[in-house]
Coordinates of C-alpha atoms and ligand atoms in Angstrom, one line a residue:
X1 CA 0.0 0.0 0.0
X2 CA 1.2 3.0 -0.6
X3 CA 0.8 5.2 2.8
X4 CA 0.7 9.0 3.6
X5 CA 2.7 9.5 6.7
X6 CA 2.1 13.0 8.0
X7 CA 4.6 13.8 11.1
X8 CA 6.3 11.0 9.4
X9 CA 9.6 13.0 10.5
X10 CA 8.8 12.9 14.1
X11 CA 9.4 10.5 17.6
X12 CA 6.5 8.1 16.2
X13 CA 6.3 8.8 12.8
X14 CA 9.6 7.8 12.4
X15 CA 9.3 4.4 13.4
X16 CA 5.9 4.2 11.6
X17 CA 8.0 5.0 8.4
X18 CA 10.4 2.1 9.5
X19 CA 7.8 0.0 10.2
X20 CA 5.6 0.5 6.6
X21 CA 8.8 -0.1 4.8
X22 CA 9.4 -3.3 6.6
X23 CA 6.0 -4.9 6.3
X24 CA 6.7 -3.9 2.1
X25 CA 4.4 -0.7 2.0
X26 CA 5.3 2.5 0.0
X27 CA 5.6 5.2 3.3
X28 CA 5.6 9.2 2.1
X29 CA 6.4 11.7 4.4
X30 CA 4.4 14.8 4.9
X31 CA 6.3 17.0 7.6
X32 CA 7.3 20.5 7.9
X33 CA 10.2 19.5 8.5
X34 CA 12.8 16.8 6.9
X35 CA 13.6 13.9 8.8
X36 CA 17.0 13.8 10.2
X37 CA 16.0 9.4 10.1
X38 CA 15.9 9.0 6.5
X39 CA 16.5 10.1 3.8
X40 CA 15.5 7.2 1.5
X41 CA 12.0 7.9 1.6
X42 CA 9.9 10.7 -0.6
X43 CA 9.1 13.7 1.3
X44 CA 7.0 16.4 0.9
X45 CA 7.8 19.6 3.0
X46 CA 4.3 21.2 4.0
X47 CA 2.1 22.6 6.7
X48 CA -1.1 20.8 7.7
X49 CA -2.8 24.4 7.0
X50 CA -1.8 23.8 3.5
X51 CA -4.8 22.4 1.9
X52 CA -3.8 21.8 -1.7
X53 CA -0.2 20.5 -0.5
X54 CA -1.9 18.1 1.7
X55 CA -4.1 17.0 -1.8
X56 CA -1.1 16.8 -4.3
X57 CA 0.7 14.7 -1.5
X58 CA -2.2 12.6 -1.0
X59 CA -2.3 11.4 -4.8
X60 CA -2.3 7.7 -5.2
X61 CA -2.0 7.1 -1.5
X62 CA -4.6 4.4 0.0
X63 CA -4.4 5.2 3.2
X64 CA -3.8 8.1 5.3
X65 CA -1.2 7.6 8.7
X66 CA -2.4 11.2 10.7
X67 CA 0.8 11.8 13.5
X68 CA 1.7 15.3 12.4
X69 CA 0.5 17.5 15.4
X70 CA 1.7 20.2 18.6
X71 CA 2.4 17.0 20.6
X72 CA 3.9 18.1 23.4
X73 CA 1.8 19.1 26.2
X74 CA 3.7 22.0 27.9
X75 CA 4.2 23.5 24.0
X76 CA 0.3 23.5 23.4
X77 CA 0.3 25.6 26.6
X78 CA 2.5 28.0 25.3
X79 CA 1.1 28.1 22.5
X80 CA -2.8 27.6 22.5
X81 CA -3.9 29.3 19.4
X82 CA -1.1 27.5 16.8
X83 CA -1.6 24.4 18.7
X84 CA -5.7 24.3 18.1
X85 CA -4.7 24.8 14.6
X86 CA -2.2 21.9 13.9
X87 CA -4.0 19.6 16.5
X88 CA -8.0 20.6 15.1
X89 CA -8.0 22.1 12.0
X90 CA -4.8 20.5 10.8
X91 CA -7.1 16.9 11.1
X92 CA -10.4 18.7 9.2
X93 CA -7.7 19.4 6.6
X94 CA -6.2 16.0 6.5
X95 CA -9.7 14.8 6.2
X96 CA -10.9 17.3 3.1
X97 CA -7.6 16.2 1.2
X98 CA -8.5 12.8 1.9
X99 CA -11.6 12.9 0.8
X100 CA -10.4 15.5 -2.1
X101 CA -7.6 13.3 -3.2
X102 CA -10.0 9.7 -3.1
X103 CA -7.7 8.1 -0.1
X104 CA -10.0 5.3 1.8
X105 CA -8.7 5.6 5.2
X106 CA -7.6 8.0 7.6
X107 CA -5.5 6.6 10.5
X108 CA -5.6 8.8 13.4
X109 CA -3.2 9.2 16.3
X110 CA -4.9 10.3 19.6
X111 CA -4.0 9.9 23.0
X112 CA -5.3 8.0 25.9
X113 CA -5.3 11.2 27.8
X114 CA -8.9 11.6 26.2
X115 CA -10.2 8.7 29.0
X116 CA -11.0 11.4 32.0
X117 CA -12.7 9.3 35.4
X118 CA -11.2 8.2 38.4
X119 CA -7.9 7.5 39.4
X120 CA -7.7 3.8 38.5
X121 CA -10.8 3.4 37.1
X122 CA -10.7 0.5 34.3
X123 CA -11.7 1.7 30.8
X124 CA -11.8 0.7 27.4
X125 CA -12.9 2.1 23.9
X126 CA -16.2 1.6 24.5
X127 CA -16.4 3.8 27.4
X128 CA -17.7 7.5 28.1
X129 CA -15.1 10.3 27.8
X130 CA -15.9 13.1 30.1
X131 CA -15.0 17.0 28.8
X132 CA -11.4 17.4 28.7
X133 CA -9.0 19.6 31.1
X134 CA -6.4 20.1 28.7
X135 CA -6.5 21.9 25.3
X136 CA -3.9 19.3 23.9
X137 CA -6.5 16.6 24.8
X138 CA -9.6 19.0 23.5
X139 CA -7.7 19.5 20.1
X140 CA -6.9 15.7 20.4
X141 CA -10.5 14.6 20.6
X142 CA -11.8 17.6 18.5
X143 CA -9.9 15.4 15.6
X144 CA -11.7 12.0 16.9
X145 CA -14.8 13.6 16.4
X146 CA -13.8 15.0 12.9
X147 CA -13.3 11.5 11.7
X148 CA -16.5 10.1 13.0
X149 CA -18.2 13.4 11.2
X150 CA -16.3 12.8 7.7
X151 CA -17.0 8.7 8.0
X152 CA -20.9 10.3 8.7
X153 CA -21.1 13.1 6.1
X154 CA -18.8 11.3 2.8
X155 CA -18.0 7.8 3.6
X156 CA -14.5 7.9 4.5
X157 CA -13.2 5.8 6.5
X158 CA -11.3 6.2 9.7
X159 CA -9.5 4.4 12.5
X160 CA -8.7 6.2 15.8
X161 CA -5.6 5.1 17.8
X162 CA -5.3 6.4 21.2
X163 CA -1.4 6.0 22.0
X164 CA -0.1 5.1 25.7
X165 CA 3.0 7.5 26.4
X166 CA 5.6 6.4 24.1
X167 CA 9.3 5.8 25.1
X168 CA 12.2 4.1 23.1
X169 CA 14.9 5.8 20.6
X170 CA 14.2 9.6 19.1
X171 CA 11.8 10.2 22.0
X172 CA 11.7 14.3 22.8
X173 CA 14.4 14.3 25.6
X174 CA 11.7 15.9 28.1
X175 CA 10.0 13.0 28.3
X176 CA 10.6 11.3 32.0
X177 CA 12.6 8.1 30.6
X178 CA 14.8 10.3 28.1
X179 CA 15.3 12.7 31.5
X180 CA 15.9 10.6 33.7
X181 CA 18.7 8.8 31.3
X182 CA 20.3 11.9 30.7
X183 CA 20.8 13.1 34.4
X184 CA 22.4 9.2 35.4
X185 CA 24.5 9.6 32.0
X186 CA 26.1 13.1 33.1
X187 CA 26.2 11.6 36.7
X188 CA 23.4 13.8 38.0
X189 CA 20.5 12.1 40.8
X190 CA 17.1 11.4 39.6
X191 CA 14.3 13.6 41.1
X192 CA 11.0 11.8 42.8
X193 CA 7.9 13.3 43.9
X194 CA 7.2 11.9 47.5
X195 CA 7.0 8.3 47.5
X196 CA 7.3 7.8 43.7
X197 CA 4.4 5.7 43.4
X198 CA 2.6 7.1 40.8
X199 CA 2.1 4.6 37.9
X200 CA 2.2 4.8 34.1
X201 CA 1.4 2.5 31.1
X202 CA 4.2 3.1 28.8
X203 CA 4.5 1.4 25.6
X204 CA 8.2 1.0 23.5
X205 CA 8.0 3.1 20.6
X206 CA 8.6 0.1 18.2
X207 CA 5.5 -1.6 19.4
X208 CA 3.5 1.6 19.0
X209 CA 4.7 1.4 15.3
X210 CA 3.9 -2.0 14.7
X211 CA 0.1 -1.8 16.0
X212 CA -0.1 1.5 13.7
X213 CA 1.0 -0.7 10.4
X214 CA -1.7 -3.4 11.8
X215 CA -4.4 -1.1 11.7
X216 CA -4.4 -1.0 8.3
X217 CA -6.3 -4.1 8.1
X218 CA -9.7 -3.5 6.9
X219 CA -10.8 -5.3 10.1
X220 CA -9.9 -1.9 11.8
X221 CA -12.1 0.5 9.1
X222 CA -14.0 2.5 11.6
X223 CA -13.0 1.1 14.7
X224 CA -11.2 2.7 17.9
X225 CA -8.1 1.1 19.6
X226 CA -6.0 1.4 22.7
X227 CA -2.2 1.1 22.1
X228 CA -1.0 0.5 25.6
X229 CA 0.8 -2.1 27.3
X230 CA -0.6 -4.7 29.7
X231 CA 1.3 -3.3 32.8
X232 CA 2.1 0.1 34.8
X233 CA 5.8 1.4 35.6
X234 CA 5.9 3.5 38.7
X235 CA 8.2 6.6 38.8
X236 CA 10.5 4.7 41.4
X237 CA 10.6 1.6 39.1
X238 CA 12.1 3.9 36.4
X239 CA 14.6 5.7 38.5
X240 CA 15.9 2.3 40.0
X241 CA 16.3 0.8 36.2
X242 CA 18.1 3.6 35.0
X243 CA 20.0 3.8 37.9
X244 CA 20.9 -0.1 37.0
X245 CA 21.2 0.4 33.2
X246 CA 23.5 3.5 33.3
X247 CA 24.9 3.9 36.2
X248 CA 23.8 4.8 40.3
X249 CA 23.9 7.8 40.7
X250 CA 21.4 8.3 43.5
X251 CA 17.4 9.2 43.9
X252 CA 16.8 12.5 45.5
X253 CA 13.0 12.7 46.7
X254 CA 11.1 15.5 46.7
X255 CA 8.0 16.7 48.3
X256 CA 4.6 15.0 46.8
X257 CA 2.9 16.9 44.8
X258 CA -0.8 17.7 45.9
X259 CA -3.2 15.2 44.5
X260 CA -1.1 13.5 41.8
X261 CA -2.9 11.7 39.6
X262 CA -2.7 8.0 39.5
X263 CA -4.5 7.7 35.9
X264 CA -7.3 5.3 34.8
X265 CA -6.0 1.6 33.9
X266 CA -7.1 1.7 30.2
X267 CA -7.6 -1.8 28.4
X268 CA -6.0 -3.0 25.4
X269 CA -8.1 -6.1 24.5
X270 CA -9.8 -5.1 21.9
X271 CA -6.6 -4.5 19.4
X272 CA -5.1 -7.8 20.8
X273 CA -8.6 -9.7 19.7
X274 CA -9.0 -7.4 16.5
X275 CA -6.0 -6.5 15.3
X276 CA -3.6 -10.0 16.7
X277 CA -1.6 -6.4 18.7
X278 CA 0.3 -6.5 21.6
X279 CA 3.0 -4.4 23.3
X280 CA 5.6 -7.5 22.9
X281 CA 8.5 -5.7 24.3
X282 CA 8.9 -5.4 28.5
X283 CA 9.7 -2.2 30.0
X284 CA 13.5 -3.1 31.2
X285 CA 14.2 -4.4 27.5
X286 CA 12.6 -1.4 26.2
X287 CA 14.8 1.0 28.4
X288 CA 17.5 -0.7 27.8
X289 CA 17.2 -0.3 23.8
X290 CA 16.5 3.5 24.8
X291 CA 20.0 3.5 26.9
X292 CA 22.0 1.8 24.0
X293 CA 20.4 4.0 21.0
X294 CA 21.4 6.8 23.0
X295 CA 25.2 5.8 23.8
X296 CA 25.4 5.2 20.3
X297 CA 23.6 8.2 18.8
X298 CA 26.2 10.7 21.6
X299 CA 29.0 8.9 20.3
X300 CA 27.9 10.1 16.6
X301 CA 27.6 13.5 17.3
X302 CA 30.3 16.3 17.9
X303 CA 32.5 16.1 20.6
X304 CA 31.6 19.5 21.6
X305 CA 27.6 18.9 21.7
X306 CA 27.6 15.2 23.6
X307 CA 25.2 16.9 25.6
X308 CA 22.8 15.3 24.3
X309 CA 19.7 17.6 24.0
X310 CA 21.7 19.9 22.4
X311 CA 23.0 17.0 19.9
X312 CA 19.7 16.0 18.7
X313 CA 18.2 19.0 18.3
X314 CA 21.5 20.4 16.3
X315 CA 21.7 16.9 14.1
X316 CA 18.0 17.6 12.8
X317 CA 19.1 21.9 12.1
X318 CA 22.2 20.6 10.2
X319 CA 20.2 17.8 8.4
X320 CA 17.8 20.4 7.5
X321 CA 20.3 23.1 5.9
X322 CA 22.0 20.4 4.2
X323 CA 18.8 19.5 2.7
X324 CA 17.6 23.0 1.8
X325 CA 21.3 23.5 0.0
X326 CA 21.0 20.6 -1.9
X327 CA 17.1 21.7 -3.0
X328 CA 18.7 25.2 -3.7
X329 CA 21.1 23.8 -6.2
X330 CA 18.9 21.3 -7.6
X331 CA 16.5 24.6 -8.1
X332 CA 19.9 26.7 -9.7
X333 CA 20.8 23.8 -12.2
X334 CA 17.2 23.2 -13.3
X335 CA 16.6 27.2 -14.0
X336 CA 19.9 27.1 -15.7
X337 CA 18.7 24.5 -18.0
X338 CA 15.5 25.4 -18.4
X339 CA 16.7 29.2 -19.4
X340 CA 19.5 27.2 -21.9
X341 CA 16.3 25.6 -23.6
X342 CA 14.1 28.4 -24.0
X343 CA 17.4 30.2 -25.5
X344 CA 17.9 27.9 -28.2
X345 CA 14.3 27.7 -28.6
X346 CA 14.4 31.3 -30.3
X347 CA 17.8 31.3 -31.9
X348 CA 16.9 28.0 -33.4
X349 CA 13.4 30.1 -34.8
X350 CA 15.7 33.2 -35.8
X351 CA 17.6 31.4 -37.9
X352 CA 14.5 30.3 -40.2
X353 CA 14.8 33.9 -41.6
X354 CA 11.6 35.3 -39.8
X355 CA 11.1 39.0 -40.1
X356 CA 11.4 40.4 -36.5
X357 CA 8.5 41.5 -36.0
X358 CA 6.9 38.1 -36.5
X359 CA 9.6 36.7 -33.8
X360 CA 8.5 39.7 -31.7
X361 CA 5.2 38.7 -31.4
X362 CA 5.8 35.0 -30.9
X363 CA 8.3 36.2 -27.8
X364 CA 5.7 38.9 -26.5
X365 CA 3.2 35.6 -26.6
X366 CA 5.4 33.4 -25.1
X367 CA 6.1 36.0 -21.9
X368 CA 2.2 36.7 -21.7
X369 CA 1.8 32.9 -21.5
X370 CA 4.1 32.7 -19.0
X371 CA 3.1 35.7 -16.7
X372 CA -0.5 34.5 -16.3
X373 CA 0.3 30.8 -15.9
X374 CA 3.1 31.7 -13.1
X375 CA 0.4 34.5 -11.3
X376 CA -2.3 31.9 -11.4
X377 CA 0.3 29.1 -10.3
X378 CA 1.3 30.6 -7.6
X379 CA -1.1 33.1 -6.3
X380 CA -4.6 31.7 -6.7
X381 CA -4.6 29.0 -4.1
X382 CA -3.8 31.1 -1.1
X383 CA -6.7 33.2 -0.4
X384 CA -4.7 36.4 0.5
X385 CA -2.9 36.4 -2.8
X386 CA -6.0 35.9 -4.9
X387 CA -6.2 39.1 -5.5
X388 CA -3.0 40.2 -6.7
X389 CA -3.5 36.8 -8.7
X390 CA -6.5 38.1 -10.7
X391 CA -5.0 41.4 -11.1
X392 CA -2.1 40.5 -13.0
X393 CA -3.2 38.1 -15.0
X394 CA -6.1 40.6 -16.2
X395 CA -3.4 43.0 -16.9
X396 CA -0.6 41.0 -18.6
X397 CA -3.5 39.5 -20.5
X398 CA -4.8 42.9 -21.4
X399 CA -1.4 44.0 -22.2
X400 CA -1.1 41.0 -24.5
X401 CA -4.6 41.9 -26.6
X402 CA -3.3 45.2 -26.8
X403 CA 0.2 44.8 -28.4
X404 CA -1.0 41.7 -30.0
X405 CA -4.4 41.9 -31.8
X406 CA -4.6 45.8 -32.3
X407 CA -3.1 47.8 -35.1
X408 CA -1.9 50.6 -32.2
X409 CA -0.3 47.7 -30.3
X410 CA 1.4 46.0 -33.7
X411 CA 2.8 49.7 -34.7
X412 CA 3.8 50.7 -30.8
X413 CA 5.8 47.3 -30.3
X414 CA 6.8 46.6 -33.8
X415 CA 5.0 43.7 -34.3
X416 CA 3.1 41.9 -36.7
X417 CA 0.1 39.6 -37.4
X418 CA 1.7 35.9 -36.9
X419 CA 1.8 34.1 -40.2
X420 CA 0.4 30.4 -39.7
X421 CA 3.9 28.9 -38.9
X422 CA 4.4 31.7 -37.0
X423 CA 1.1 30.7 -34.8
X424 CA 2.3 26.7 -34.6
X425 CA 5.8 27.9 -33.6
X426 CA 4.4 30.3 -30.7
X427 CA 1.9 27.1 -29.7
X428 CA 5.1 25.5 -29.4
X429 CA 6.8 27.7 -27.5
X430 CA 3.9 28.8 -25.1
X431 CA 3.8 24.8 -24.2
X432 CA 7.3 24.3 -23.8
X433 CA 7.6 27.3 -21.8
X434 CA 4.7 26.3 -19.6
X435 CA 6.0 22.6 -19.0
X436 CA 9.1 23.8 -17.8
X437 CA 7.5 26.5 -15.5
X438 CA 5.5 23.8 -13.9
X439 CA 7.9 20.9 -13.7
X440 CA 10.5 23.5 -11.8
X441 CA 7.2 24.6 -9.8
X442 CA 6.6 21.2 -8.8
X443 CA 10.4 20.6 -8.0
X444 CA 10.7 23.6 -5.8
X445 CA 7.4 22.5 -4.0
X446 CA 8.6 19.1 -2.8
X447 CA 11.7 20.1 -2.0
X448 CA 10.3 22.7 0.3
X449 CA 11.3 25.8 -1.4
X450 CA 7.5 26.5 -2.0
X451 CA 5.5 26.1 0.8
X452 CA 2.4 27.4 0.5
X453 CA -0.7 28.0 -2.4
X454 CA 1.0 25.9 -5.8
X455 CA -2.1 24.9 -7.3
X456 CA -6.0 26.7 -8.0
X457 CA -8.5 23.9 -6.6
X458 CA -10.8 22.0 -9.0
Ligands
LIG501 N1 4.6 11.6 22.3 C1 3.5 11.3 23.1 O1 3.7 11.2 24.3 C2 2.2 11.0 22.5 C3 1.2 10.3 23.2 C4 0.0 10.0 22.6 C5 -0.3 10.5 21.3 N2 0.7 11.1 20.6 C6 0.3 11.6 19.3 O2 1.2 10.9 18.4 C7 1.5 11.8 17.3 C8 3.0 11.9 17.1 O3 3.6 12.4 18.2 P1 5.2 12.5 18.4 O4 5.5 12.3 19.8 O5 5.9 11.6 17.4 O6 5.4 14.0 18.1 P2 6.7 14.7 17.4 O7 6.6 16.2 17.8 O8 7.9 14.0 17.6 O9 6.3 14.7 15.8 C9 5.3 15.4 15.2 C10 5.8 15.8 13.8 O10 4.7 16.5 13.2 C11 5.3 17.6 12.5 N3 4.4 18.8 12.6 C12 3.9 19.3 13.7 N4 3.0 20.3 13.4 C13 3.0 20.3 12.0 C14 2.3 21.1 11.1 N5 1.4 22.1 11.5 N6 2.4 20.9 9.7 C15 3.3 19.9 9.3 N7 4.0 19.1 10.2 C16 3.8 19.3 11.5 C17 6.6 18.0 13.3 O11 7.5 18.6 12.4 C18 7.1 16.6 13.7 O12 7.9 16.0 12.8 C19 0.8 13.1 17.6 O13 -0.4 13.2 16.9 C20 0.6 13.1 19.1 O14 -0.6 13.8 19.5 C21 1.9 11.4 21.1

């Protein structure tokens, strides 16, 4: 199957990528950013507000992997308003190019932070979710019910995952395992509120992966699952592994914090009997993958940057610029060429002996051609630059019927009425010059060098 990933750059997505390419699907990335993983795969660099991006990368896909989103909590408090955009609308979107572009499924990535209730209270899929605390987990189940709505409203179908808390390799050093690894690596003591007791279902990261490739059985069109692990890990059960599998450097314990939250014991029997998914892998083996990705990834980097937040974060910046130099050049060489063809395009049609004025007017055509096709191009599909986008195509085309088709216009410019080869050349042209425009258009777009509004909407 060939598979839109979208965050396919990211903690998960990455290993979803790894995982689709291992069970023989075609994975594509959609990310705004490149991923520093791989760079094997096809990417295209967009935002989720970008509509007709979202479309054009959707073409051919059968199904639809939705990870892109503000996924960490303490960023969606920081920053509300971009959050409800990638987190809500960025979904609608995904779900109107879906539809747009004919995909069957969406796959959605949620949370199990939607289940609200009592501390240990059991729950499963099937259960009531109460209003949401959180605007990460409003935004998260704002995209739930989108789904449902689109698999109402037009027949798509949809399948909702709600994740455990993911650990493993590439997780976002904040997290508590990454942290907690990090403070016994620079010989540092790991930090417990009060007794430590609170517990967690975490699930390895490559597990996670593995249940998303599984759901896209058709078994799972429409259906909800819980990707967690059969057991909880309590904050002192970490500490003490860490302190085993990196070295012992000591717990400190802190002062309980008021009320902390024990979580409701969510069940994951439905994708064990539906989908044949479990979390295979046990917490210490999953840690202790964690601990050896990350000796190995800090002996990669720099010297000077084996701290390691600082390493990952710089290792994806570098990636990036590499990436956008290469695009850039790739972009120089291809206007280079194109600008080579168009010149021996009209030297090779002024040496047939034209008069000028009939090679004027095939050039004025070709550049009027060109104008409107590049103003509609890349102006009509953004709504602010409509506008401007019907303005100058009105007035290049005006310009055109003026010098062109009127006697004032043909004695101003010096031109003349275009014999009949004169007309099939300038056809010629005007397509040549348009198929070069758009393959270099195209280029620059999935190489990220255009961004936003490529293509008008049917
Ligand atoms: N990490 C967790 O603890 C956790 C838990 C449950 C569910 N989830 C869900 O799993 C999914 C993946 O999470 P993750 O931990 O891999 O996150 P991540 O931050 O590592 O990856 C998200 C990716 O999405 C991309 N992205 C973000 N906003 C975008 C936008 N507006 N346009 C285009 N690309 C955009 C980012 O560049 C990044 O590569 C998210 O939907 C998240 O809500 C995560």
């Amino acid at each position: 199957m060939k598979v839109l990933v979208t965050g396919g750059s990211g903690f998960i997505g990455s290993h979803v990528v790894d995982q689709l390419v291992e069970a023989g699907h075609k994975p594509v990335i959609y990310d705004r950013l490149p991923s520093p993983f791989r760079d094997d795969i096809q990417t295209e660099l967009g935002e989720l507000s970008d509509l007709t991006m979202l479309e054009l990368a959707m073409s051919g896909c059968d199904a639809v992997m939705h990870l892109a989103a503000a996924a960490d909590v303490n960023e969606v408090a920081k920053m509300p308003v971009e959050s409800e955009a990638a987190n809500a609308r960025g979904t609608l979107n995904v779900l109107e190019a879906a539809r747009g572009a004919g995909v069957k499924r969406v796959i959605y990535a949620s949370t199990i932070w939607v289940y609200t209730g009592e501390s240990g209270e059991r729950v499963d899929e099937e259960s009531n979710l109460g209003m949401p605390n959180h605007l990460y987990t409003a935004s998260k189940l704002a995209g739930e019910m989108y789904c449902r709505s689109y698999n109402e409203l037009y027949d798509l179908e949809f399948t909702v995952l709600r994740f455990g808390i993911p650990y493993g390799p590439r997780a976002r050093p904040a997290a508590v395992v990454p942290a907690f690894v990090g403070k016994a690596m620079d010989g540092q003591p790991l930090t417990v509120a009060g007794a430590g007791d609170q517990s967690r279902r975490f699930v390895y990261v490559e597990d996670l992966a593995s249940g998303c490739v599984k759901a896209l059985d058709p078994v799972a069109a429409n259906r909800t699952y819980n990707l967690v692990s059969d057991s909880s890990v309590t904050i002192l059960e970490i500490a003490e592994l860490v302190q085993e599998l990196v070295a012992p450097t000591g717990i400190e314990y802190t002062e309980q914090r008021t009320a902390d939250y024990v979580g409701v014991e969510v069940s994951g029997v439905r994708a064990e009997e539906e989908l044949g998914w479990t979390a295979e892998t046990s917490f210490a083996d999953g840690v202790s993958r964690y601990v050896e990705w990350r000796r190995e990834d800090e002996a990669l980097a720099p010297v000077s940057l084996q701290s390691s937040t600082a390493a990952v974060a710089t290792k994806s910046i570098s990636d990036a610029v590499l990436r956008v130099r290469k695009s850039t050049a790739t972009a120089l060489a291809y206007a280079v060429g194109s600008l080579a063809i168009l010149t021996a395009y009209v030297i090779a049609i002024d040496s047939l002996g034209l008069p000028d004025a009939q090679v004027g007017t095939l050039a004025v055509t070709m550049s009027a051609a060109l104008g409107v096709f590049l103003s509609i191009e890349l102006l009509w599909s953004n709504p602010k630059t409509r506008t401007l986008s019907a303005i100058t195509a009105s007035l290049i085309s005006a310009a055109f019927v003026f010098a062109v088709l009127t006697p004032w216009g043909h004695k101003m410019f010096h031109l003349a009425t275009p014999s009949r080869s004169v007309i099939i050349l300038t056809i010629t042209g005007v397509a040549l010059v348009i198929a070069l425009a758009s393959a270099g258009i195209s280029l620059a777009r999935r190489r990220g060098l255009i961004a936003e509004g490529a293509r008008a909407r049917a």
